[in-house]
Short mmCIF file of C-alpha atoms in Angstrom, two decimals:
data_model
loop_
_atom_site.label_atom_id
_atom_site.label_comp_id
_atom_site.label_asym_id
_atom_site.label_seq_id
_atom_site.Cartn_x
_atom_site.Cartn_y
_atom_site.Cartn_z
CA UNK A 1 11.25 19.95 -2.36
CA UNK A 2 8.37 18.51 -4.62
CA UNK A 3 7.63 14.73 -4.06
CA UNK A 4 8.27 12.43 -6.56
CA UNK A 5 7.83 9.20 -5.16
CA UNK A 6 10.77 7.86 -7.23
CA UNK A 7 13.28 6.30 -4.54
CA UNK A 8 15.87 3.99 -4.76
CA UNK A 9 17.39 0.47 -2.96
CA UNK A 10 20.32 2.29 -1.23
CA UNK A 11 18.78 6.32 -1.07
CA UNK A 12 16.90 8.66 0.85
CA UNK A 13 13.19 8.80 1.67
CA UNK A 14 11.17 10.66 -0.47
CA UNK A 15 8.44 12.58 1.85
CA UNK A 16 5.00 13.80 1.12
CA UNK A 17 3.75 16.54 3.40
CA UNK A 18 0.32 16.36 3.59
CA UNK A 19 -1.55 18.89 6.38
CA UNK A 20 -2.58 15.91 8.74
CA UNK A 21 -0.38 13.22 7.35
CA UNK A 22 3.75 12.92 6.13
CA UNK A 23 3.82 9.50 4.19
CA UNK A 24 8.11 8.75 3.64
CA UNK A 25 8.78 6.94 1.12
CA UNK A 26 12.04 4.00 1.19
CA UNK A 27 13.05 1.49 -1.21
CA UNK A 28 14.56 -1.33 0.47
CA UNK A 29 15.93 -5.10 -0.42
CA UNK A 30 16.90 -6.53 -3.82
CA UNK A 31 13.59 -6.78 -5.30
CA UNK A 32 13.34 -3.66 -5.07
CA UNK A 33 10.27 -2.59 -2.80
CA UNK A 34 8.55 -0.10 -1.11
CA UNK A 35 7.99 0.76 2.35
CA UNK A 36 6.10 3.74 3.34
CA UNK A 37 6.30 5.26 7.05
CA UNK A 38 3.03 7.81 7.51
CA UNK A 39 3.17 9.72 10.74
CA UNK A 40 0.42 11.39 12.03
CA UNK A 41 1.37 15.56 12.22
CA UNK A 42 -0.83 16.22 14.92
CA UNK A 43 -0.15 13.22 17.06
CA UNK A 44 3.36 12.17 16.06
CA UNK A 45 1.99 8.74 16.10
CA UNK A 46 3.55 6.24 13.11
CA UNK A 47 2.66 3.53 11.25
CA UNK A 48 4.49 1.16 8.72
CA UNK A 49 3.46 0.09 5.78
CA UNK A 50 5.18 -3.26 4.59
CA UNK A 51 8.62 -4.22 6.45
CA UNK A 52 9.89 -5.50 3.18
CA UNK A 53 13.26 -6.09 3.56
CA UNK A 54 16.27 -4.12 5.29
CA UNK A 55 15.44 -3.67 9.35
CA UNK A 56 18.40 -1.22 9.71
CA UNK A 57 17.17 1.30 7.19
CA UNK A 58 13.54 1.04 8.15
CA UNK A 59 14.38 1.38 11.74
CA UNK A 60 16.63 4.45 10.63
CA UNK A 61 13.49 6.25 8.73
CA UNK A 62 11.38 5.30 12.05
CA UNK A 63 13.83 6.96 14.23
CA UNK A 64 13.52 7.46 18.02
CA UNK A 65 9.66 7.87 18.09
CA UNK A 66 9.16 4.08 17.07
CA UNK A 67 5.81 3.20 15.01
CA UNK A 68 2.48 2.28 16.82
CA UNK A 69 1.32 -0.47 14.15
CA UNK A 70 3.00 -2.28 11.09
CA UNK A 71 0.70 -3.05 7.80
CA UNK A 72 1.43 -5.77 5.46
CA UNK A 73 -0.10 -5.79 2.19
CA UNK A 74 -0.07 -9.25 1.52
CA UNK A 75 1.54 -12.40 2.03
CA UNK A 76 4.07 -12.73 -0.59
CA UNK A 77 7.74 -13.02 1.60
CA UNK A 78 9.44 -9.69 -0.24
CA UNK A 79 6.92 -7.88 1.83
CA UNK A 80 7.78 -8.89 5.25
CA UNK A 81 11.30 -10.23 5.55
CA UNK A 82 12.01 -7.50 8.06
CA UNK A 83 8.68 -7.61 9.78
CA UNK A 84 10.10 -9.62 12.32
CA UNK A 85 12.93 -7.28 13.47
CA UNK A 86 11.10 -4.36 13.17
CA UNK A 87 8.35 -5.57 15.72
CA UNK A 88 10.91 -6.75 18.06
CA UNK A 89 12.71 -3.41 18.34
CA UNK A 90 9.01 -1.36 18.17
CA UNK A 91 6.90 -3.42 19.72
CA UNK A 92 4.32 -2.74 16.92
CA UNK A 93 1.09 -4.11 16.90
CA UNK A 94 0.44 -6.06 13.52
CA UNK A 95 -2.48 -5.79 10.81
CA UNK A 96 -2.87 -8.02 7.77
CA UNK A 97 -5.55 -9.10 5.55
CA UNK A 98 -7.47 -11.98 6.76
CA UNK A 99 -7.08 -14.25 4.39
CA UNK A 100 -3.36 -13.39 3.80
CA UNK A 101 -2.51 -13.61 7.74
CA UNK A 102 -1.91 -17.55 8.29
CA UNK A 103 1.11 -17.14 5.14
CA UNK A 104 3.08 -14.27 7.25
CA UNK A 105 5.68 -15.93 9.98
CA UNK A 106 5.05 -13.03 12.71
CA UNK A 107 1.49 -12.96 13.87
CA UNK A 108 -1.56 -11.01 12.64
CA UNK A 109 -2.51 -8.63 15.87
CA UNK A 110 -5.24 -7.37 13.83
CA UNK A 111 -6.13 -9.24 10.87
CA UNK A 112 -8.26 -6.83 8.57
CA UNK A 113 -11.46 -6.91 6.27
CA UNK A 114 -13.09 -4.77 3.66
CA UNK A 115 -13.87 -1.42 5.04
CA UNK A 116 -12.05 -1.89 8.42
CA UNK A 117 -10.00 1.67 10.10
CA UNK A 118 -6.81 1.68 10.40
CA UNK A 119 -5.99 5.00 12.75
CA UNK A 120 -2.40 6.40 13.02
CA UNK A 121 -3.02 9.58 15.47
CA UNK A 122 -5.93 10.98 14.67
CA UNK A 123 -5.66 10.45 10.69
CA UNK A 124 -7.70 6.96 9.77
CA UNK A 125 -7.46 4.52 6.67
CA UNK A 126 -9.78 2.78 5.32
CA UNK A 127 -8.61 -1.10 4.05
CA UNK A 128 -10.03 -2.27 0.73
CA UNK A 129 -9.88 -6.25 0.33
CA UNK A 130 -8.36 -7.11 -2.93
CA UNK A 131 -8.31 -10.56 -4.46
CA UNK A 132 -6.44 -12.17 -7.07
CA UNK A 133 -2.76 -11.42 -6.27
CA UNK A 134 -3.22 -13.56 -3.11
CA UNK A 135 -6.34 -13.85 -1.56
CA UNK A 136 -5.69 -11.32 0.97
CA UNK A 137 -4.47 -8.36 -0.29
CA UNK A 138 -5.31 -5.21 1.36
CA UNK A 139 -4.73 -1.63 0.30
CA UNK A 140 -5.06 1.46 2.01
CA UNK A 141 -6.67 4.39 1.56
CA UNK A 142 -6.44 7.79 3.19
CA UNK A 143 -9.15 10.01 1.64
CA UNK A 144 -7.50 13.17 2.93
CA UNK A 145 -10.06 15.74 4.27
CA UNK A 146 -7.88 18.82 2.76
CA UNK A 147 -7.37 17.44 -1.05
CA UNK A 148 -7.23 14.30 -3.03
CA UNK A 149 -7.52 10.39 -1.81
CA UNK A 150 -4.13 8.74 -1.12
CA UNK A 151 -4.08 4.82 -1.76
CA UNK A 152 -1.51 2.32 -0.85
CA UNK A 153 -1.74 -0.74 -3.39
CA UNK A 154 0.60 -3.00 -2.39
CA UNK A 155 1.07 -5.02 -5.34
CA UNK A 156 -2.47 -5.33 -6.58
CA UNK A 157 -2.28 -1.78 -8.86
CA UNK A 158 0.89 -0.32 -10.36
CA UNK A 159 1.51 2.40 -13.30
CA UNK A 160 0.47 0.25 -16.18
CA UNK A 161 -1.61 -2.23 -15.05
CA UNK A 162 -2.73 -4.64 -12.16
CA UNK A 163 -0.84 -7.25 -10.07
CA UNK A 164 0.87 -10.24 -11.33
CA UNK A 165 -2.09 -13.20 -11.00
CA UNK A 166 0.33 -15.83 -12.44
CA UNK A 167 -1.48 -16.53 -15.96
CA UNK A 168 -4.77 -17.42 -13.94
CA UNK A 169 -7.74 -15.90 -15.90
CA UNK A 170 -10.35 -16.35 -13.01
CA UNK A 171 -7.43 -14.63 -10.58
CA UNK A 172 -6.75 -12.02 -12.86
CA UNK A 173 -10.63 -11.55 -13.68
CA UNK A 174 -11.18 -11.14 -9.90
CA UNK A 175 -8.34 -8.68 -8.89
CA UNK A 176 -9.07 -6.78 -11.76
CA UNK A 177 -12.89 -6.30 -10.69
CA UNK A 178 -12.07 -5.64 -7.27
CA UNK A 179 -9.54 -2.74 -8.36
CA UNK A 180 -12.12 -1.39 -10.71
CA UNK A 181 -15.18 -1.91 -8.53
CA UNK A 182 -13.42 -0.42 -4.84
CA UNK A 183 -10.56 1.73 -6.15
CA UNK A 184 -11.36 3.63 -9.66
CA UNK A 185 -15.29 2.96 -8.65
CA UNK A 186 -15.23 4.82 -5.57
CA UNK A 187 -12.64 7.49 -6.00
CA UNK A 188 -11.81 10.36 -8.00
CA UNK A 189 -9.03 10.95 -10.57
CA UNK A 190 -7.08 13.04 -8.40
CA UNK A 191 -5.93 10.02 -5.98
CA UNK A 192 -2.24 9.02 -5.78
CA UNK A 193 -1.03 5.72 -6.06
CA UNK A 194 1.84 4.29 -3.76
CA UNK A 195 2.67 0.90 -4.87
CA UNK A 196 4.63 -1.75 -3.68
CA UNK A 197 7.39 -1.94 -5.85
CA UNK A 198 8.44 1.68 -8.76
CA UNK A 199 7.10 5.05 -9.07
CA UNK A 200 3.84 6.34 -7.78
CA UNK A 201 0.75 7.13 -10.42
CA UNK A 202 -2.75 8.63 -10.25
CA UNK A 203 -5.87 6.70 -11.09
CA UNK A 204 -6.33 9.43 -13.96
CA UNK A 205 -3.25 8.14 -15.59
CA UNK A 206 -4.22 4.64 -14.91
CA UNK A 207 -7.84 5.13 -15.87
CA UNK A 208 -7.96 4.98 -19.72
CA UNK A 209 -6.10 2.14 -19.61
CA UNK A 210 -8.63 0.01 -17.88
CA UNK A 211 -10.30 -1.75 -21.29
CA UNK A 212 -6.67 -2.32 -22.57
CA UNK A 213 -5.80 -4.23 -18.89
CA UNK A 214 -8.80 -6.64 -20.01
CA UNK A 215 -7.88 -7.22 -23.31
CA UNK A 216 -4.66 -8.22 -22.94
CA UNK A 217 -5.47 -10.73 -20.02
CA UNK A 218 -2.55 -9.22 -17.43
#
């Protein structure tokens, strides 16, 4: 079946088959967010992105083969409240942004900065440091050798605009520079969009958009 990327808090995955990557797609908890499981076709290696909520079904979607590393986002607490399980019955090592690791209660194994690798088998990810949502957002991007750039943006981009920076103009200013600048600066139209929370997009939907997103302040 075609993937969507629309999911929701009580269904299935949605899954993405990529050549060298599957990236599964789960909404979990009641604020509704996503968590993405990308497993690494050549390796069977896995790697979580964002334990939000909901250990059982996460640990479900995992299955048997258990995930290498867990990825959050950011620091915000909808992103991590089953981080904690989910390392206990994995063992998986940790990554978060820098800046964003002293706010998550299960420690930072790895705590990540712009342009570090994050490898899952033999597929790697690049993290781009995002500020303004919290100051240490990270997305991820897999710029897949066989077709378009995949980015995970936690809750810094979404279909219709950037993150929530809380009516801060310098906060919003920032995030919205660092999205422009490291994510529609540096890749092409074509890239797909997993967010934290709703449907997927493309930065060519997003792109028009861009002068609108500074004109309205949010």
């Amino acid at each position: 079946m075609t993937y969507s990327g629309a999911v929701k808090v009580g269904g299935g995955a949605d899954v993405h088959e990529l050549q060298d990557l599957m990236i599964s797609k789960v909404a979990v908890g009641p604020m509704d967010n996503n968590a993405y499981l990308l497993r690494c076709r050549a390796t069977g290696e896995q790697l979580l992105i964002d334990a939000a909520n909901d250990s059982g079904t996460l640990l479900t979607l995992i299955g048997g083969d258990g995930i290498a590393s867990v990825v959050t986002t950011h620091q915000h607490g909808d992103h991590w409240q089953a981080l904690a399980a989910v390392v206990a019955a994995t063992g998986a090592r940790t990554y978060a942004g820098r800046e964003d690791a002293p706010g998550i209660p299960v420690p930072t194994d790895v705590p990540l900065v712009d342009g570090d690798t994050v490898r899952v088998g033999q597929v790697s990810l690049t993290a781009r440091h995002l500020v303004g949502h919290t100051p240490g957002s990270i997305a991820l991007v897999y710029d897949d050798p066989h077709g378009h750039p995949h980015v995970f943006t936690g809750d810094c981009l979404f279909p219709g605009g950037i993150g929530n920076t809380h009516s801060d103009p310098q906060a919003f200013a920032r995030l919205l520079h660092d999205v422009e600048t490291k994510i529609f600066g540096a890749l092409p139209d074509e890239s797909w969009v997993y967010p934290g929370h709703g449907n997927d997009t493309t930065l060519g939907a997003e792109r028009p958009h861009l002068q609108e997103w500074r004109q309205r302040g949010w």
